[in-house]
Coordinates of C-alpha atoms in Angstrom, one line a residue:
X1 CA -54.8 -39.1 -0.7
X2 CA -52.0 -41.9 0.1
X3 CA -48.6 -40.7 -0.8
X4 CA -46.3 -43.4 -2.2
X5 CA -42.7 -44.2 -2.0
X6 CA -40.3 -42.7 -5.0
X7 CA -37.6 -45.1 -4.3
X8 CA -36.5 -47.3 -6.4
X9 CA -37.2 -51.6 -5.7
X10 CA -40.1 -50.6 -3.2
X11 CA -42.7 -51.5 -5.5
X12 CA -44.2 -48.1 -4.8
X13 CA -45.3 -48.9 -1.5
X14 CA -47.4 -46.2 0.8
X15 CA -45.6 -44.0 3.2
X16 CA -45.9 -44.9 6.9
X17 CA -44.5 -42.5 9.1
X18 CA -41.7 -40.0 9.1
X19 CA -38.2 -39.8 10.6
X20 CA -37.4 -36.8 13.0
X21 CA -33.7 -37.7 14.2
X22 CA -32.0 -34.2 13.1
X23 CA -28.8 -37.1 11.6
X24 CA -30.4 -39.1 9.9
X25 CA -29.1 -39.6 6.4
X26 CA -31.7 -41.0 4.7
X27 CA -35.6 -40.4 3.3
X28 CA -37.3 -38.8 5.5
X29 CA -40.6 -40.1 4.7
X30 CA -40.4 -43.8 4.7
X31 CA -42.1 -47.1 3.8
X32 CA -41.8 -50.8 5.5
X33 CA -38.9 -51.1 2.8
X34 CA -37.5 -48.0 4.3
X35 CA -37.7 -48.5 7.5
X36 CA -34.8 -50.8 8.5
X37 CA -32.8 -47.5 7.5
X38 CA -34.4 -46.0 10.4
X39 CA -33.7 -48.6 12.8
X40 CA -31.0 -47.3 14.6
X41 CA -32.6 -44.1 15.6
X42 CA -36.3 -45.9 15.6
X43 CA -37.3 -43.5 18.8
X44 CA -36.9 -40.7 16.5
X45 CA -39.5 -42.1 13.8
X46 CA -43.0 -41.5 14.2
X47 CA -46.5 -42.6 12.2
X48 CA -47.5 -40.3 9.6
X49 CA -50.9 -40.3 11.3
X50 CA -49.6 -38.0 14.2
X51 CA -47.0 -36.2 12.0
X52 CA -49.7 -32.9 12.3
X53 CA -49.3 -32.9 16.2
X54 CA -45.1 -33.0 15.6
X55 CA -45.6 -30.3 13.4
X56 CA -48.3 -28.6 15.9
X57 CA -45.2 -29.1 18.6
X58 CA -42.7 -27.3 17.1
X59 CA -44.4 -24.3 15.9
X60 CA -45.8 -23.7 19.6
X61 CA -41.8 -24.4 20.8
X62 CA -40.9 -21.9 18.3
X63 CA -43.5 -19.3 19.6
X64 CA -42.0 -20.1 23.4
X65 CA -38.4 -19.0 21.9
X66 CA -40.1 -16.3 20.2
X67 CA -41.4 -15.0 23.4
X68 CA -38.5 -15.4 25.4
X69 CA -36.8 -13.1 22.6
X70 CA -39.5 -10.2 23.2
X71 CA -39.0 -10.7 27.0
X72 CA -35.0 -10.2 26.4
X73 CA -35.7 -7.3 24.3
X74 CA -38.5 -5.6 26.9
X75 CA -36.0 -5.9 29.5
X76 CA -32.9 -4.4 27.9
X77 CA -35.0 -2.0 26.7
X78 CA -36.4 -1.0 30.2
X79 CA -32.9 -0.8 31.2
X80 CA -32.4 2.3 27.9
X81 CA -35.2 3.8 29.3
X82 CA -33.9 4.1 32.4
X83 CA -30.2 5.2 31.3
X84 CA -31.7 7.5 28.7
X85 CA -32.1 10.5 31.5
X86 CA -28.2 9.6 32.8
X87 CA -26.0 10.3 30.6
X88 CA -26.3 13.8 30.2
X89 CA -26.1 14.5 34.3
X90 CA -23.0 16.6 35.9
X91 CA -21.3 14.3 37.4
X92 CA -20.4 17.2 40.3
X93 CA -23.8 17.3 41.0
X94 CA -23.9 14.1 42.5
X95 CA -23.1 12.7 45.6
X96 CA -20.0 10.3 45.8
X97 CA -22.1 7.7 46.5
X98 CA -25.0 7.7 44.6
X99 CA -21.9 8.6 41.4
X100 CA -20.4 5.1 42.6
X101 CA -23.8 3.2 42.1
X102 CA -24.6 4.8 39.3
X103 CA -20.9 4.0 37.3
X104 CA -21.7 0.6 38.6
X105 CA -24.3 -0.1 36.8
X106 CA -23.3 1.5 33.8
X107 CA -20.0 -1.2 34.1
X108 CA -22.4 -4.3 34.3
X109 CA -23.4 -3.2 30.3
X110 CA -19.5 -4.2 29.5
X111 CA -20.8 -8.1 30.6
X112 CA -23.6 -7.6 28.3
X113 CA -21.5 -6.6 25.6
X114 CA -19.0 -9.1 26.0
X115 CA -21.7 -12.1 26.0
X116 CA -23.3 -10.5 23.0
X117 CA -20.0 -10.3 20.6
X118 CA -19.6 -14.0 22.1
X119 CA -21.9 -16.9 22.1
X120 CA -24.5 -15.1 21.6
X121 CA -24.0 -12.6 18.7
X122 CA -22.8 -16.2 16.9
X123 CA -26.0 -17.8 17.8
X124 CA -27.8 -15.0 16.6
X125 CA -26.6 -15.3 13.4
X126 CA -26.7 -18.9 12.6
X127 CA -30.1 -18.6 13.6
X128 CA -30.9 -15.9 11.4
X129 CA -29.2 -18.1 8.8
X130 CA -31.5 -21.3 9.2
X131 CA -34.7 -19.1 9.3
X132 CA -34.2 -17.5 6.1
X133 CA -33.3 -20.7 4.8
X134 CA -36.8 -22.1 6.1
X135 CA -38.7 -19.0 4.8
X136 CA -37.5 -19.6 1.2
X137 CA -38.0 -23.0 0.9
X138 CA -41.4 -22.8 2.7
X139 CA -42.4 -20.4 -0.4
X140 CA -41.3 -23.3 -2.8
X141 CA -43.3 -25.7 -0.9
X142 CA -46.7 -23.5 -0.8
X143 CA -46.5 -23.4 -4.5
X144 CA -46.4 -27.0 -5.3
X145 CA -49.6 -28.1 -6.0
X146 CA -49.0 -32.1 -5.8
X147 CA -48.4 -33.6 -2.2
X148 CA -46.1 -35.9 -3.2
X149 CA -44.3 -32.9 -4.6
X150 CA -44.7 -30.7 -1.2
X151 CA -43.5 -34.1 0.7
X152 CA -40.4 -34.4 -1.2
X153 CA -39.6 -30.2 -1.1
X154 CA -40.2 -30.5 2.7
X155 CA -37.4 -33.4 2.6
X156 CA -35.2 -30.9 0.8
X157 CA -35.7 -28.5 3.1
X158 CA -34.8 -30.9 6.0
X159 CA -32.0 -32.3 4.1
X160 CA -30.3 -28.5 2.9
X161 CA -30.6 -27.4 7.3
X162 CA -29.4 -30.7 7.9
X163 CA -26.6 -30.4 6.4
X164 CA -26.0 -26.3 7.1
X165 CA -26.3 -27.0 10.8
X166 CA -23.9 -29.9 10.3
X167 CA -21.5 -27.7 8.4
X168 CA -22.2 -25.2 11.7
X169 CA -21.6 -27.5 14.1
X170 CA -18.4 -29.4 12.3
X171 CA -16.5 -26.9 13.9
X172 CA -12.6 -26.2 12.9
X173 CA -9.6 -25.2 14.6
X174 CA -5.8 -24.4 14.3
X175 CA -4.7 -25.6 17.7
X176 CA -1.2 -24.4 19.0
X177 CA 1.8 -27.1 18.9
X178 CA 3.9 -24.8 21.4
X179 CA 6.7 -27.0 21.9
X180 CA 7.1 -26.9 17.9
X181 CA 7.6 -23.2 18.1
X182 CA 11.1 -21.3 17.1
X183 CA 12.3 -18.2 18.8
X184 CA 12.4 -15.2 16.3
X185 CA 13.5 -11.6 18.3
X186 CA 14.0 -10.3 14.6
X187 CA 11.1 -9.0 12.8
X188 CA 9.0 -11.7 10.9
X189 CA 6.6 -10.1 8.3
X190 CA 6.5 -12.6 5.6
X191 CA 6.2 -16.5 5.7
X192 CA 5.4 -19.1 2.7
X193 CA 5.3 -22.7 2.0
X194 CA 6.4 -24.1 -0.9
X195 CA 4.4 -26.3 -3.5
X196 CA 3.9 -29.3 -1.0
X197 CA 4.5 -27.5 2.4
X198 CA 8.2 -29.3 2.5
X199 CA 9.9 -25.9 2.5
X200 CA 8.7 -23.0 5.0
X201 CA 10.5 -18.9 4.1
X202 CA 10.3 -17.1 7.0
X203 CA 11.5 -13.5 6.7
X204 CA 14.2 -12.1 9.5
X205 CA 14.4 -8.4 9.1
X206 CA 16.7 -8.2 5.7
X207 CA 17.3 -12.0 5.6
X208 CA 15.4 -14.8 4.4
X209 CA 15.8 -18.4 6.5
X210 CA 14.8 -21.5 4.5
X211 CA 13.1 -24.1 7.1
X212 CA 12.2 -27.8 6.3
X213 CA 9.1 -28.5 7.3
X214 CA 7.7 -32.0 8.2
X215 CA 4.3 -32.0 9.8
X216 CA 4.9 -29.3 12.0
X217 CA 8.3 -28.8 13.0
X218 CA 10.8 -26.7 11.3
X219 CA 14.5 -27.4 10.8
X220 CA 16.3 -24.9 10.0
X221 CA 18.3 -24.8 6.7
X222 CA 19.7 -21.3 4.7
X223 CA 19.9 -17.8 5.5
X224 CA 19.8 -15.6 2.5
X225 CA 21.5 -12.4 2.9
X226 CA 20.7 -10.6 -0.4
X227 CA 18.0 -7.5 0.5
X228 CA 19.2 -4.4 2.1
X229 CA 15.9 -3.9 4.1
X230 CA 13.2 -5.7 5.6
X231 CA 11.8 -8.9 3.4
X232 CA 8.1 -7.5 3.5
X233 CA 6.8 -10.2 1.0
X234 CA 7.5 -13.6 -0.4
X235 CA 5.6 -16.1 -3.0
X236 CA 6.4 -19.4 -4.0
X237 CA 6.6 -20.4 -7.4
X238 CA 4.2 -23.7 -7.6
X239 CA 5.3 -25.6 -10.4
X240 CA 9.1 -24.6 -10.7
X241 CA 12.0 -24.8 -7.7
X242 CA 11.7 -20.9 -7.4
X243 CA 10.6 -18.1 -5.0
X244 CA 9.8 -14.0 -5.2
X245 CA 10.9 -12.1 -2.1
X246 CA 10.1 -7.7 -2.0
X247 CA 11.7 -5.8 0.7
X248 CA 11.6 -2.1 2.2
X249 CA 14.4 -1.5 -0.7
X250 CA 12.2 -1.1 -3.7
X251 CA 13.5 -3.8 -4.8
X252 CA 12.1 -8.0 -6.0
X253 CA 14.6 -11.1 -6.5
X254 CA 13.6 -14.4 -7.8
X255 CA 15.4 -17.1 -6.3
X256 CA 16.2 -20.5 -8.0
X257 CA 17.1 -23.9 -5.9
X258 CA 20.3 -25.0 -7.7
X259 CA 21.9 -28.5 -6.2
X260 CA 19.8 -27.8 -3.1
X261 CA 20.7 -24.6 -2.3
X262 CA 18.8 -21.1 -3.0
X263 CA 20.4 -18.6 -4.8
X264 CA 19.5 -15.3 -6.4
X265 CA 18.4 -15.9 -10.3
X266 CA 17.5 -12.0 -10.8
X267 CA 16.8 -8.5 -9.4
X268 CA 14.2 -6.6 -10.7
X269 CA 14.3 -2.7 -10.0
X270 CA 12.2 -0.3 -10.8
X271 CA 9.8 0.8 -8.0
X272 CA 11.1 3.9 -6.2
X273 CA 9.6 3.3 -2.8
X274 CA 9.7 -0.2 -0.8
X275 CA 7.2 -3.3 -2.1
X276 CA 4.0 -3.9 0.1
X277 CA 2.7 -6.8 -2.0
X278 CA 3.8 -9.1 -4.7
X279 CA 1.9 -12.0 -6.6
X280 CA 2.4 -14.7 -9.3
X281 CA 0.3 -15.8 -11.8
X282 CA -0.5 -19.6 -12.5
X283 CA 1.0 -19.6 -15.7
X284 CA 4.3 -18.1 -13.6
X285 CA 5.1 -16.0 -16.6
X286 CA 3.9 -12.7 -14.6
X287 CA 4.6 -11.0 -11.4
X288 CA 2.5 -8.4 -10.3
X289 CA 3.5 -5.8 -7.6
X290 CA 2.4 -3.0 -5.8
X291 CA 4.4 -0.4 -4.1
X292 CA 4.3 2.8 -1.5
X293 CA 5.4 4.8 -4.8
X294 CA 1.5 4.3 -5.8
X295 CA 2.0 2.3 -8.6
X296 CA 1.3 -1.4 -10.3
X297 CA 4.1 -3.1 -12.2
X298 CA 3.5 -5.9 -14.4
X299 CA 6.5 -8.0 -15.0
X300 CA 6.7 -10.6 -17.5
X301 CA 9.0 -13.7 -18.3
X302 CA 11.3 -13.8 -21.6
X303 CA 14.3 -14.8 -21.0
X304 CA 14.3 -12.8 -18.2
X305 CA 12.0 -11.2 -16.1
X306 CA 11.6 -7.4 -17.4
X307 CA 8.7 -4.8 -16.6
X308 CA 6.2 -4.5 -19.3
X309 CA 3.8 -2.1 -17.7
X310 CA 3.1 0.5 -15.1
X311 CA -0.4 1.3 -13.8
X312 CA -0.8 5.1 -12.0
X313 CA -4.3 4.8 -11.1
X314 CA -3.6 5.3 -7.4
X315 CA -2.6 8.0 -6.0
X316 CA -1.7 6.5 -2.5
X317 CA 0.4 3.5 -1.2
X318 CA -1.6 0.0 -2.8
X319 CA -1.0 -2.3 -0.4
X320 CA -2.7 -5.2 -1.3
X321 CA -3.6 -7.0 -5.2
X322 CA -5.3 -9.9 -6.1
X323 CA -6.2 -12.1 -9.4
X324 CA -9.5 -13.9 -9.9
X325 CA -9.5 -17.7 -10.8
X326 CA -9.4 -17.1 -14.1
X327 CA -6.4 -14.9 -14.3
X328 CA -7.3 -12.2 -16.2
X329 CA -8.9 -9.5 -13.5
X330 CA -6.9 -7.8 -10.8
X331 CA -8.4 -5.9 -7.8
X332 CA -6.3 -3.5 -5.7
X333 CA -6.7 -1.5 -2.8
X334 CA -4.9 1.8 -1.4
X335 CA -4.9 4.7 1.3
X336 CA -6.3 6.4 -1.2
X337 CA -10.2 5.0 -0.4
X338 CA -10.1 3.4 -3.6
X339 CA -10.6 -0.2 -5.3
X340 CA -9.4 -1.0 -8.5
X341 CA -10.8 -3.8 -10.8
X342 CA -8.7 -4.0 -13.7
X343 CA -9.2 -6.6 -16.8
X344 CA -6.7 -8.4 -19.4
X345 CA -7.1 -6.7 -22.6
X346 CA -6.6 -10.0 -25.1
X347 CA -5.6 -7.9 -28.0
X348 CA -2.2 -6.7 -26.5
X349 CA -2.2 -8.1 -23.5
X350 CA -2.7 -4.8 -21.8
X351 CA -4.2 -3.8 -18.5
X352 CA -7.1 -1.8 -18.5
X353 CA -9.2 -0.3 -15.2
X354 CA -12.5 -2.1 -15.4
X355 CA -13.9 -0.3 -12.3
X356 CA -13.6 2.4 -9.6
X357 CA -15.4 1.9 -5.9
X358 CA -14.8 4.0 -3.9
X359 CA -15.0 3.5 -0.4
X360 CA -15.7 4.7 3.4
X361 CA -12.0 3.7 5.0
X362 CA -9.5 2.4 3.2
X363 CA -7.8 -0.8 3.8
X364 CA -4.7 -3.3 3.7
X365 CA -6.4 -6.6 2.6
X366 CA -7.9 -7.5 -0.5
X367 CA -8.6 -11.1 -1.7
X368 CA -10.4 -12.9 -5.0
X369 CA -12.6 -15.5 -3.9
X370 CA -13.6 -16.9 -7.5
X371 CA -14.5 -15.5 -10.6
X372 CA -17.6 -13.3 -9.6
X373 CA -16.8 -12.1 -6.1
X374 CA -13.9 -10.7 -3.6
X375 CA -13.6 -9.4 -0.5
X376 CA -12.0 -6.3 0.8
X377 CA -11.7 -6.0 4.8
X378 CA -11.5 -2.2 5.8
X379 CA -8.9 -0.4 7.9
X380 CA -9.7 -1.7 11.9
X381 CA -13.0 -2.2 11.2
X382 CA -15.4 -5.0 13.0
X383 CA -16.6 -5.8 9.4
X384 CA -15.4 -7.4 6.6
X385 CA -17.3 -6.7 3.3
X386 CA -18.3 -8.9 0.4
X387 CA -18.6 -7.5 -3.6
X388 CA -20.2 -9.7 -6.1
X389 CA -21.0 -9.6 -9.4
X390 CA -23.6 -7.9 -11.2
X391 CA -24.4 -10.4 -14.3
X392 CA -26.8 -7.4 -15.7
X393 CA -23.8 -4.9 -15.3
X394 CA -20.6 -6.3 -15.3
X395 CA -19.9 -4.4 -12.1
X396 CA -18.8 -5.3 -8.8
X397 CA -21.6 -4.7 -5.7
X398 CA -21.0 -4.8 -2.3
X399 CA -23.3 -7.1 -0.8
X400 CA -23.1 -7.9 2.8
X401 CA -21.2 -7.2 5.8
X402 CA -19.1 -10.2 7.6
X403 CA -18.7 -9.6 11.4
X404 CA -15.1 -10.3 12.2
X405 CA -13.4 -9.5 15.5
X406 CA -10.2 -6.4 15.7
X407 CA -9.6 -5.3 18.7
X408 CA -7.4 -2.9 18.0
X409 CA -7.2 0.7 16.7
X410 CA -4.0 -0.3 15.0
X411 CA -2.7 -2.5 12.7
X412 CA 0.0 -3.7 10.0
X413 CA 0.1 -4.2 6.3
X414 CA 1.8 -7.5 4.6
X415 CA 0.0 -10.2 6.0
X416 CA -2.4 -10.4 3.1
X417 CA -6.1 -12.1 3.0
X418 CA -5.7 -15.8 2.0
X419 CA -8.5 -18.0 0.9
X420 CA -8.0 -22.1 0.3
X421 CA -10.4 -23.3 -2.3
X422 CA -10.3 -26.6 -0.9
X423 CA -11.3 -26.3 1.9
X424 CA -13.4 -22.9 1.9
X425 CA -11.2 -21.2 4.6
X426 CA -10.5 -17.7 4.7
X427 CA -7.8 -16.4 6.9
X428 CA -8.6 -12.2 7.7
X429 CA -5.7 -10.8 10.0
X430 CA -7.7 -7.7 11.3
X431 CA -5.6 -5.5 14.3
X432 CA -4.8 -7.9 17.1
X433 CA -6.9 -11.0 15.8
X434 CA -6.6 -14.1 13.4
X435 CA -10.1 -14.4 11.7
X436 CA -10.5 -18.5 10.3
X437 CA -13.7 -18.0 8.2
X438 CA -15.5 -20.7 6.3
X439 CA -17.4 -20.2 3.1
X440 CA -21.1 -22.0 3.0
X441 CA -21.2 -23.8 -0.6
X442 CA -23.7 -21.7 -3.0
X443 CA -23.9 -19.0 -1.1
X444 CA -22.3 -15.5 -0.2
X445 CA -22.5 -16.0 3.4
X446 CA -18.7 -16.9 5.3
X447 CA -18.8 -17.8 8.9
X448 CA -16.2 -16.9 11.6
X449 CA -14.9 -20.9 12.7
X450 CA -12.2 -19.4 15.1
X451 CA -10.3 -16.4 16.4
X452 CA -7.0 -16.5 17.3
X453 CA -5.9 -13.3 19.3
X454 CA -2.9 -11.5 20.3
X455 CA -1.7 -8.8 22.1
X456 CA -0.7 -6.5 19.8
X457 CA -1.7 -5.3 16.4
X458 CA 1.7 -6.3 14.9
X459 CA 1.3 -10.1 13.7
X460 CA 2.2 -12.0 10.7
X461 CA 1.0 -15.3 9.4
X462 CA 0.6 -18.0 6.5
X463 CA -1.5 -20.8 5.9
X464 CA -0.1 -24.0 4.2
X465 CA -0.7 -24.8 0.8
X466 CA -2.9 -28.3 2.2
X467 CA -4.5 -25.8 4.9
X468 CA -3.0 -28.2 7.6
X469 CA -0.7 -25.7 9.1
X470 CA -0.9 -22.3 10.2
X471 CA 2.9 -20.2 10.8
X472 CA 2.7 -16.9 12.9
X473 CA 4.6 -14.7 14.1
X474 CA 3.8 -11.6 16.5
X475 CA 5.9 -8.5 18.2
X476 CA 5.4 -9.9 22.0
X477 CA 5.8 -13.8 21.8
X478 CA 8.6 -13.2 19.1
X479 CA 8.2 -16.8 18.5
X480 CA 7.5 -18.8 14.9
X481 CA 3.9 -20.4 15.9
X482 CA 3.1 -23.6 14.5
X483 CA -0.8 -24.3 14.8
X484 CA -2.2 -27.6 13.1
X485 CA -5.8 -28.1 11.8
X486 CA -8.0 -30.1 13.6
X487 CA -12.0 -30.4 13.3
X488 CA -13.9 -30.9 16.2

């Protein structure tokens, strides 16, 4: 049976070959209309008459790499087999030599082990990725019964790991600007841009300094000397000239810009142990907080700010709080093992727990993603998990693991899970590392662009509002760290 061309103004004409270049942009099956399309990659085209033998090709290439897989596994596990019997043996029973050959070779695993949670642990994955892709739309092609049908789903299929792999390969970066960065011996744990990234906070112990940015650089500004402890937190306001700051003394201020300056609009008091994380709704009529005294405090905007509930669900320091896109669900977590999903109640405008998960280890970072789905990234772990949505439940599931990189059997609180819609980045502080994770479109998956690492556990960090810039600051540079986006 001839299969004809679907596009439009080519009168219907029959396909004559097939374009292999793994860029190409256009039809995959083409016509002699089609085929100028093709003309800059022409060597990659090839008749439709020996499209059978491509296809015969790849499949035996993909057996080759199948086998060089089982060879990879028979030989490291000939190598188990052999340290299987080892590890049990009194080390005084040995000689000093044959001890010394013998904690040799158990060293040369650690070069295994570093080249697996490297390149190739990465490649492992994104193939993984690509072949589940290919089993599920091979299924939707077996059950088309039309060839013109199967042609077109095979295009689909071509086009959708097309564009995944370019997605893969489009790689991105925050590269250092180092002769942009500002010495800071004081202790930095909070940073924040303002609405259009012209104004950088950077916390100082108890002071706050006020930088202006411009695509980069910082100039320095204010000092605000109104906390009596360490700034732990600060949020900009995104449609009004103001700012939220929470410190180590229990205590929030909102800040209003008045004839260029900042000064303090308001104190709000009423948590009885220092603030670990504070955020503000869109409508910036409500701040949410969450404190080492184990509570939740909503405040909301009259004429002034004033607390309008308490939530006492924790029993353990909540150091992290989130809201979904749509404003109106909050998710916590605590030392307590716990995660909190709670859920505006429209009639009063009350907060209600939703959900309880409990979990294995409990953790500083928790971050909406949209409406349906969050993640939560557990204490030092080398995983970061994703919860989605039941639509037959209402409840939230965890779903898969994310491999992120720690390092460390330590870390610090404050530097909160961030995620920029527009441009799908995640950024996961986790012990001594910087995860940069991308999210795929339509799907649950996220994928590790970059790691930024340190040498110690205690870092802070924030990510522009644009996601052009990335500020840190950690306990051994004690330097402001200005790293610019760049894809590669």
């Amino acid at each position: 049976m001839e299969i004809r061309c679907t596009q439009a103004n080519h009168q219907n004409l029959q396909i004559i070959g097939a374009c292999i270049d793994p860029e190409c942009q256009y039809q995959r099956p083409y016509c002699h209309y089609c085929q100028i399309s093709h003309s800059q990659h022409f060597v990659n085209t090839i008749p439709l008459e020996f499209l059978s033998n491509w296809m015969q090709e790849k499949y035996e290439a993909f057996q080759v790499m199948q086998y060089s897989f089982q060879e990879c596994k028979s030989s490291l596990q000939t190598i188990i087999d052999l340290f299987i019997p080892l590890i049990n043996i009194n080390a005084e029973n040995l000689g000093l030599s044959e001890l010394s050959n013998k904690i040799k070779c158990f060293s040369q695993i650690q070069e295994l082990e570093i080249l697996f949670q490297s390149e190739l642990k990465q490649s492992m994955d994104f193939i993984i990725l690509i072949a589940d892709q290919i089993r599920q739309n091979m299924k939707k092609v077996a059950t088309e019964k039309q060839p013109i049908n199967a042609l077109v789903q095979t295009r689909n299929l071509q086009n959708t790991i097309q564009i995944q792999t370019q997605q893969y390969q489009k790689k991105i970066s925050f590269e250092l600007i180092e002769q942009n960065s500002i010495q800071q011996t004081e202790g930095c744990r909070a940073i924040a841009f303002n609405k259009d990234d012209s104004i950088v906070l950077a916390a100082c112990d108890q002071l706050i300094k006020v930088y202006k940015h411009d695509k980069g650089k910082l100039n320095y500004n204010q000092t605000l000397n109104e906390h009596k402890e360490n700034v732990v937190t600060l949020n900009f306001m995104m449609k009004s000239d103001r700012f939220v700051s929470g410190s180590f003394d229990s205590t929030i201020i909102i800040w209003q810009q008045v004839q260029f300056k900042w000064v303090k609009q308001q104190q709000l008091t009423g948590h009885s142990n220092c603030i670990l994380c504070l955020i503000v709704n869109n409508k910036e009529d409500l701040i949410i907080s969450s404190s080492k005294d184990c509570t939740i405090k909503f405040w909301g905007k009259q004429y002034d700010w004033i607390l309008q509930q308490t939530v006492n669900e924790h029993n353990k320091s909540i150091h992290s709080i989130s809201l979904n896109e749509q404003q109106n669900q909050l998710i916590s977590c605590s030392l307590d093992k716990s995660l909190y999903v709670m859920q505006l109640r429209e009639l009063d405008q009350k907060w209600i727990v939703k959900q309880f998960i409990e979990v294995n280890q409990y953790g500083y970072r928790i971050s909406f993603i949209n409406n349906n789905q969050f993640v939560y990234q557990p204490y030092c772990s080398e995983f970061m998990q994703v919860y989605d949505l039941d639509q037959s439940t209402l409840q939230y599931k965890k779903t898969i693991d994310i491999p992120v990189k720690c390092g460390s059997q330590h870390d610090t609180s404050y530097f909160q899970l961030q995620y920029l819609k527009s441009k799908g980045i995640l950024i996961n502080k986790n012990g001594k590392f910087i995860n940069i994770l991308r999210k795929l479109d339509d799907n649950n998956q996220f994928v590790v662009e970059q790691l930024i690492q340190f040498d110690d556990h205690i870092n802070f960090g924030q990510l522009s509002q644009d996601g052009c810039y990335l500020i840190n600051w950690d306990i051994v540079k004690r330097k402001l760290q200005i790293r610019k986006y760049k894809e590669l």
